[in-house]
Short mmCIF file of C-alpha atoms in Angstrom, two decimals:
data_model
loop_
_atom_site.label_atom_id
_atom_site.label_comp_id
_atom_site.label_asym_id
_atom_site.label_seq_id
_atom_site.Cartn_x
_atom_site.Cartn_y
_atom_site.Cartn_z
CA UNK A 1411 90.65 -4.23 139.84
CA UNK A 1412 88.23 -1.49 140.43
CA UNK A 1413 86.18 -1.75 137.46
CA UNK A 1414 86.06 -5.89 138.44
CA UNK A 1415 84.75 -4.80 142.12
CA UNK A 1416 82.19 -2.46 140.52
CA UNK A 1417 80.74 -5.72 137.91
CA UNK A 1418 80.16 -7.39 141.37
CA UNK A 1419 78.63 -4.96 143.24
CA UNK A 1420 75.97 -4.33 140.22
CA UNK A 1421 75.70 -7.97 139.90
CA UNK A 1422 74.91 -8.26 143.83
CA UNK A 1423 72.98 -5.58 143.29
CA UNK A 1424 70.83 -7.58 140.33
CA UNK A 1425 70.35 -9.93 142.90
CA UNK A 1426 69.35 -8.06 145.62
CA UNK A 1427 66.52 -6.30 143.90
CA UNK A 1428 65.38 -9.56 142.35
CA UNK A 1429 64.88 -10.99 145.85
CA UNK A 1430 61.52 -11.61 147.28
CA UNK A 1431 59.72 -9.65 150.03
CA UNK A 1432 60.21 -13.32 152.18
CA UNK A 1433 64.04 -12.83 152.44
CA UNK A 1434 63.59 -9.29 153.67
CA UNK A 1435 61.23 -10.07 156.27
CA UNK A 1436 63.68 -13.58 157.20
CA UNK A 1437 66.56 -11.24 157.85
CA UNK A 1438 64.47 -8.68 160.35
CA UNK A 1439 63.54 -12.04 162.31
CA UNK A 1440 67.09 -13.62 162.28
CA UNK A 1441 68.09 -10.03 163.70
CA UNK A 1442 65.72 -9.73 166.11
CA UNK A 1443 63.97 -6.29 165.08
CA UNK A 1444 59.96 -6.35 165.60
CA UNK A 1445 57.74 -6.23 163.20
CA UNK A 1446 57.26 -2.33 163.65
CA UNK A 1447 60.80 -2.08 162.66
CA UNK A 1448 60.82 -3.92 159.45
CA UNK A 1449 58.93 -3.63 155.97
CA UNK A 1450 58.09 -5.78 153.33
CA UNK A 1451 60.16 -5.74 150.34
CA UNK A 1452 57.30 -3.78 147.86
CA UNK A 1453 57.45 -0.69 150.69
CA UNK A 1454 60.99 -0.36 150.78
CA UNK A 1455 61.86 2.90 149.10
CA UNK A 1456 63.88 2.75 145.94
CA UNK A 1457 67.13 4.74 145.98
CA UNK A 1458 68.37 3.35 142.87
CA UNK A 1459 70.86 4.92 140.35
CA UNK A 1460 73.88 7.43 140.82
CA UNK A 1461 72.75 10.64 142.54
CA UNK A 1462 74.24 14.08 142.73
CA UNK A 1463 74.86 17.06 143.90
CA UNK A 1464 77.29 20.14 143.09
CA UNK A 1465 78.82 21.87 146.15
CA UNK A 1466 81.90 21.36 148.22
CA UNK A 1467 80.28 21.28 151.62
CA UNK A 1468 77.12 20.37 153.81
CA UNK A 1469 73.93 22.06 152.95
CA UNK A 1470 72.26 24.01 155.66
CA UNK A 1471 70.19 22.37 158.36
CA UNK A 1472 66.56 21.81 158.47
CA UNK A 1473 66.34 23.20 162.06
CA UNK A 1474 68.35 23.85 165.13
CA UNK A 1475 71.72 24.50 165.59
CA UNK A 1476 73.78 23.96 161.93
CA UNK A 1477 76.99 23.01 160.68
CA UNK A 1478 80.33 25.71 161.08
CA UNK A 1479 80.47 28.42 157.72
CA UNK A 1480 82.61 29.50 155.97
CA UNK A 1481 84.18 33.58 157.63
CA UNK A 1482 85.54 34.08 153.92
CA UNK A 1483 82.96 35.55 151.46
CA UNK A 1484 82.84 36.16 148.00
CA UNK A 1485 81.19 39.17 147.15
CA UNK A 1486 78.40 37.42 146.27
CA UNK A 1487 77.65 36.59 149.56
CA UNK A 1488 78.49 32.99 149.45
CA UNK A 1489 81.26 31.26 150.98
CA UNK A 1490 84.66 31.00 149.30
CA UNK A 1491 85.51 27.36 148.94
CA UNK A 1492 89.57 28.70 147.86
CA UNK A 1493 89.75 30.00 151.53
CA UNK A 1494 88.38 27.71 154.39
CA UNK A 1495 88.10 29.84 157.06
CA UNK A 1496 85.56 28.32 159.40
CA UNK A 1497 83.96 30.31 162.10
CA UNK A 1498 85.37 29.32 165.34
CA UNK A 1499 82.24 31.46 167.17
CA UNK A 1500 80.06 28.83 166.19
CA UNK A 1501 78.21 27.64 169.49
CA UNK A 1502 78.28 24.19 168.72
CA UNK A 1503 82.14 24.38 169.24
CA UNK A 1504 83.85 23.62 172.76
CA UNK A 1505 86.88 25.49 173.23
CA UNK A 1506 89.48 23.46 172.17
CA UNK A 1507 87.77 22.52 168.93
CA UNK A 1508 86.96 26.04 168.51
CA UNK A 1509 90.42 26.73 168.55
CA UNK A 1510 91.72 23.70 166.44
CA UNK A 1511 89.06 26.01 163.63
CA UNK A 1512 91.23 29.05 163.96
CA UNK A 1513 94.23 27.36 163.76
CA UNK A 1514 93.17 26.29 160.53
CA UNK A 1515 91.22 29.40 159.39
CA UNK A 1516 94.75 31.66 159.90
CA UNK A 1517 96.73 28.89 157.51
CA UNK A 1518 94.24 29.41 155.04
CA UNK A 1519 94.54 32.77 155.25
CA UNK A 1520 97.93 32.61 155.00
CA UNK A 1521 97.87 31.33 151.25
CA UNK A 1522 98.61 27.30 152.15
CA UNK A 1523 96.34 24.70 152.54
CA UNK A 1524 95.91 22.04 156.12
CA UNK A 1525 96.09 18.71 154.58
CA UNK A 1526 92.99 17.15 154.79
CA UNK A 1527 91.50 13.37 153.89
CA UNK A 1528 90.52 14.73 150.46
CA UNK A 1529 93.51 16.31 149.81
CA UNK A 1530 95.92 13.51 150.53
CA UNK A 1531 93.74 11.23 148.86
CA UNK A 1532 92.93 9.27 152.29
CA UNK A 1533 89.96 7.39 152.41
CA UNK A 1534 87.14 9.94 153.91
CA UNK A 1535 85.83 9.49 157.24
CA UNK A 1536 81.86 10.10 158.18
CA UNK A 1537 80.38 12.89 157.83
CA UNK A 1538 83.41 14.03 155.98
CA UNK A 1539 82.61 12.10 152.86
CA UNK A 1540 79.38 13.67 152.69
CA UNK A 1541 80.80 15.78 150.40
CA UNK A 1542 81.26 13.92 147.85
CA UNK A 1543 79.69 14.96 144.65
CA UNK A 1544 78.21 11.34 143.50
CA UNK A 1545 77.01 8.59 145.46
CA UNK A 1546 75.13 5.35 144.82
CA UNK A 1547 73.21 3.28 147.45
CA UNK A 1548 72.65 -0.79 146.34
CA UNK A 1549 70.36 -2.01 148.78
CA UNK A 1550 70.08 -5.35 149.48
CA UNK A 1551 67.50 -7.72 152.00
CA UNK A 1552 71.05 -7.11 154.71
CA UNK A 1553 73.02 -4.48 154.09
CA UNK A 1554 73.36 -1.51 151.96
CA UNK A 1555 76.78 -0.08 150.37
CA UNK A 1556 77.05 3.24 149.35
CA UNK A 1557 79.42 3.73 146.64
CA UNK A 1558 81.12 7.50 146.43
CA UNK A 1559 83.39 8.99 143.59
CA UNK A 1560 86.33 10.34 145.70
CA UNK A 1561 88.49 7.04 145.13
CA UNK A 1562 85.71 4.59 144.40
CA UNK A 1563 85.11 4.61 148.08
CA UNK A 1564 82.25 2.44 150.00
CA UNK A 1565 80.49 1.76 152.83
CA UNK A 1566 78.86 -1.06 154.35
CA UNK A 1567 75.99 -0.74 156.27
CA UNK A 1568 74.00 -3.51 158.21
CA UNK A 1569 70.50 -3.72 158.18
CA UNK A 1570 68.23 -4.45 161.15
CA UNK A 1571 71.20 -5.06 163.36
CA UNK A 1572 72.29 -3.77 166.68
CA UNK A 1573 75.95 -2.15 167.00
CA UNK A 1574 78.44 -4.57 168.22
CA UNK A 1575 78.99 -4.51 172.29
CA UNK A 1576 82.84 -3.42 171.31
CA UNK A 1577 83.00 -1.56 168.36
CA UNK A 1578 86.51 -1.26 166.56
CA UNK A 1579 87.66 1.83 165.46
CA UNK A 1580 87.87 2.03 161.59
CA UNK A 1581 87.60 4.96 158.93
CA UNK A 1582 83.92 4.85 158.33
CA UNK A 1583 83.03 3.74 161.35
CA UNK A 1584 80.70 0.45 162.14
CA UNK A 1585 77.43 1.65 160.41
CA UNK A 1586 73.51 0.31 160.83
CA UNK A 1587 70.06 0.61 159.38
CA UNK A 1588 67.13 0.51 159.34
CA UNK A 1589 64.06 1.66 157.30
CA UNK A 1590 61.02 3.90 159.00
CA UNK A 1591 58.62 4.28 156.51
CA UNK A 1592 59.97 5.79 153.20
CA UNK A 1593 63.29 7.17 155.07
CA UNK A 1594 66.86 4.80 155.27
CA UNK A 1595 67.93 5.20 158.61
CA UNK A 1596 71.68 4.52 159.63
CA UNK A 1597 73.52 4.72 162.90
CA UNK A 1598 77.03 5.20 162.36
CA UNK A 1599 80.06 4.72 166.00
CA UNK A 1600 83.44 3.93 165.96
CA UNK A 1601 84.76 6.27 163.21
CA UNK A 1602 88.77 6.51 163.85
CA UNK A 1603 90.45 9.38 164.14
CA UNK A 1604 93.80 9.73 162.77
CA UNK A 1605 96.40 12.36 162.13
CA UNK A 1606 94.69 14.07 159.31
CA UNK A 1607 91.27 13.63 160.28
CA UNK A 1608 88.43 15.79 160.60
CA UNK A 1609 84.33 16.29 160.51
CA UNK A 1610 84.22 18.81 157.51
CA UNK A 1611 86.22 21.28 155.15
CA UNK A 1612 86.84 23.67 157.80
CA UNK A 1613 89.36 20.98 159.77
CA UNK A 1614 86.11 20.14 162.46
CA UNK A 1615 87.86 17.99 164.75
CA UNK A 1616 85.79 15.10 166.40
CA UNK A 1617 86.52 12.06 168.88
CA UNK A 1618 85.99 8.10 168.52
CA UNK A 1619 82.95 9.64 170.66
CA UNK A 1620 81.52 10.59 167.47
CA UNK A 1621 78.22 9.48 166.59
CA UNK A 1622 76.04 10.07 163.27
CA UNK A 1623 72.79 9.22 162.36
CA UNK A 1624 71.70 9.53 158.45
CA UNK A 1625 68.36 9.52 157.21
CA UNK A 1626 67.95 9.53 153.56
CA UNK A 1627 64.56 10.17 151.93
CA UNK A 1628 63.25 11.00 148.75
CA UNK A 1629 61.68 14.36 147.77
CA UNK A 1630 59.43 15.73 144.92
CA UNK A 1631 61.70 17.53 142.01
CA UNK A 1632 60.49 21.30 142.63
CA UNK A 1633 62.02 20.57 146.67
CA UNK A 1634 64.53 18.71 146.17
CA UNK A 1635 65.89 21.64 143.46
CA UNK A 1636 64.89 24.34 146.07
CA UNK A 1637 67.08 22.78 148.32
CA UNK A 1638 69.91 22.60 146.09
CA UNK A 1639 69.39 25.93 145.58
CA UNK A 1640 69.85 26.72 149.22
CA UNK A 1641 73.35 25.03 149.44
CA UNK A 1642 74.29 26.87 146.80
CA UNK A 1643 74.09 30.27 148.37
CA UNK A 1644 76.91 29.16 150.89
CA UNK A 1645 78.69 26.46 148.88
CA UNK A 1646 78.31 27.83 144.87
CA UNK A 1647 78.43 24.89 142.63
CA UNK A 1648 81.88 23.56 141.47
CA UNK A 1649 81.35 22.07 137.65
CA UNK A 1650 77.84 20.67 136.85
CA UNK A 1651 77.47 16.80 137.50
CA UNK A 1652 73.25 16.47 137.74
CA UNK A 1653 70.97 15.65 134.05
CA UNK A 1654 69.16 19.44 134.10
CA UNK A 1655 66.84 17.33 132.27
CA UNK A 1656 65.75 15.38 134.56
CA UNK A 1657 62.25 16.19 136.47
CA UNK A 1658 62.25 12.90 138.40
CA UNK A 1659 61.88 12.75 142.62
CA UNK A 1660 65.52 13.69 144.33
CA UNK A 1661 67.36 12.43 147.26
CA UNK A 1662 67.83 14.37 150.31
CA UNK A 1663 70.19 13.21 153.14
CA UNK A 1664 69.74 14.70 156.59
CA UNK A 1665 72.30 14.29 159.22
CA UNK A 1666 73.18 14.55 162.70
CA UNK A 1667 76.38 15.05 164.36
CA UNK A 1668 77.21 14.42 167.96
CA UNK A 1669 80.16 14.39 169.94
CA UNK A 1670 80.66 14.93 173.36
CA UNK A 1671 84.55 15.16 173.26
CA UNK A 1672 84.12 18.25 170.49
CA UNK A 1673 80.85 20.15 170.74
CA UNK A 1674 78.81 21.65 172.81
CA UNK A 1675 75.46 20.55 171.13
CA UNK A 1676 74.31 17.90 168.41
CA UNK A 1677 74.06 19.88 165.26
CA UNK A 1678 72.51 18.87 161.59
CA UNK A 1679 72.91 19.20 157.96
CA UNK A 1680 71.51 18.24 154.55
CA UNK A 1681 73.22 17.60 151.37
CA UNK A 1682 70.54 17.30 148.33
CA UNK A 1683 70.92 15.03 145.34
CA UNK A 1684 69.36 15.25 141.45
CA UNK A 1685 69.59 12.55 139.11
CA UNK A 1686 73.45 12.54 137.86
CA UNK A 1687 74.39 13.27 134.65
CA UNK A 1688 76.61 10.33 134.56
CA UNK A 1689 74.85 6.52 134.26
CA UNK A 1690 77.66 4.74 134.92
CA UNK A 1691 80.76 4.85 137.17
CA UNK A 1692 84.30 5.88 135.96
CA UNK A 1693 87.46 5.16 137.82
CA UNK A 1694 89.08 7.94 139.61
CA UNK A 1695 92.47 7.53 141.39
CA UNK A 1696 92.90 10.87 143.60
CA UNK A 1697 96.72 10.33 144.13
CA UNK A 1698 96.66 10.39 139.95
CA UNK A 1699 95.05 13.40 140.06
CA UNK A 1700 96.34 16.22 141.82
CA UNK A 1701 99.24 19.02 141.18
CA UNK A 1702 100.07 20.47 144.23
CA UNK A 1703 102.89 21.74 144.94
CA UNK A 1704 105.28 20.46 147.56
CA UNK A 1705 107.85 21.69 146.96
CA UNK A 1706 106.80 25.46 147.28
CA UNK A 1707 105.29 24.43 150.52
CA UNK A 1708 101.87 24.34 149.38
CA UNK A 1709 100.34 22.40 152.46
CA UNK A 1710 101.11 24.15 155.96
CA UNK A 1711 102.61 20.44 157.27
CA UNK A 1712 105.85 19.43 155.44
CA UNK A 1713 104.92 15.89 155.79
CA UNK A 1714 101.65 15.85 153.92
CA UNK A 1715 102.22 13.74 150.76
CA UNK A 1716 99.70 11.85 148.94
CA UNK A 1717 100.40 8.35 148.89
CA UNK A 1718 102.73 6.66 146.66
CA UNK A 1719 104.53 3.99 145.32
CA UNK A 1720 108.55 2.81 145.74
CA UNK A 1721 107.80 1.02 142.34
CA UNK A 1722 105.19 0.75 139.54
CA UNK A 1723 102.51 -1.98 139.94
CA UNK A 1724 103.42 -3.43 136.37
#
């Protein structure tokens, strides 16, 4: 079913690109955007292919206040991605988040793991799923889905289209774009929390007062490596998924987080992509994948399970 779903995205995607500038320009007037809000279909940028990047967490901001870090080092210097400890001092915390972090830090530390979307194989909420180590945008004249590896998740995004007056609460949120020049804008509300929810690794909590706005560009090879650099030096690279051949331009998302319920600031990230090494997708089923350990009490909540099945599907 998967693999079908992924033959009709490309094919939509086929379509999409194949489209004259005419039907991009009749969708910015059917949604009421100006005309200094909307580009022809030749200036759109082209975010094509899969696009990677090899780290766990968000890469640092460009400026201002950043995301929380890791209080476990290696003696490298970098973060230790086996302990996520995150550090609760972090000004952009209000109290109670910054004590929902230390909660979390001290079950790290005590050798078990907070069950987290990743973990139980839930579908990741924004900016969560930033993490994820390959994505894929398919833009189209309306809307854009991003395609990411954890679960063959996906998001839809609207283009040149206001939020809806009442937004309902859902996993990704409701999501909008827009181009401004060579960057993809998008406006993401309405991102749900639920029991096992939360804004990064470190167990971030956030509100459905969260709001996150994504701006996607591309960047010469020699920066966009530099960058990836960067992350590195907090979140050191887990396998190698990006062609070291490849010289090409690379992707850099920039993000920002607010959330009045949770922090005491709006705070930023980047996470920095290279060409994958991979030119087509593969299908992963997290809940297929995974050997923890329940039974030893591996995860500090005795109800965490990934999901499952009362009977085989065939």
């Amino acid at each position: 079913m998967n693999l079908q779903r992924r033959d009709f995205l490309l094919v939509v995607t086929l379509a999409g690109v194949a489209a004259t500038s005419a039907l991009w320009e009749s969708a910015a007037v059917a949604s009421g955007r100006t005309d200094s809000s909307t580009q022809s279909a030749t200036s759109i940028p082209d975010f094509s292919g899969i696009w990677a990047h090899p780290s766990l967490g968000f890469g640092p901001q460009l400026s201002g206040p950043g995301p929380v870090r890791n209080k476990s080092r290696l003696p490298s210097g970098a973060g230790n991605f086996d302990q996520l400890v995150g550090d609760y001092t972090n000004p952009i915390l209000k109290p109670e988040a910054a004590e929902v972090v230390k909660k979390r830090g001290e079950i790290s530390l005590s050798g078990r793991a907070f069950p987290d979307p990743d973990n139980q194989c839930l579908q990741n909420p924004v900016p969560y799923i930033f993490w994820n180590f390959d994505i894929q945008l398919l833009q189209q004249a309306d809307k854009i889905t991003i395609i990411y590896e954890h679960d063959d998740d996906s998001r839809q995004v609207r283009m040149n289209q206001p939020h809806p007056a009442k937004v309902v609460p859902s996993v990704h949120g409701d999501s909008v774009g827009h181009y401004e020049g060579d960057t993809l804008v998008i406006d993401t509300v309405g991102v749900k929390v639920g029991r096992y929810t939360m804004a990064d690794r470190f167990g971030t909590p956030y509100t459905e007062a969260l709001h996150v706005v994504e701006r996607y560009r591309l960047l010469d090879y020699e920066a966009a490596k530099n960058a990836q650099d960067r992350a590195e030096k907090e979140w050191p690279r887990v396998g190698d998924n990006i062609d070291r051949n490849y010289r090409g331009k690379g992707l850099q998302l920039e993000f920002t987080v607010e959330d009045q319920g949770v922090f005491t600031m709006p705070w930023s990230a980047t996470m920095t992509y290279l060409r994958a090494a991979r030119t087509a997708w593969e299908e992963r089923i997290c809940a297929e994948n995974v050997g923890h350990y329940y039974e030893a009490q591996y995860y500090s909540d005795k109800d965490a399970h990934i999901p499952t099945a009362d009977k085989p599907d065939f």
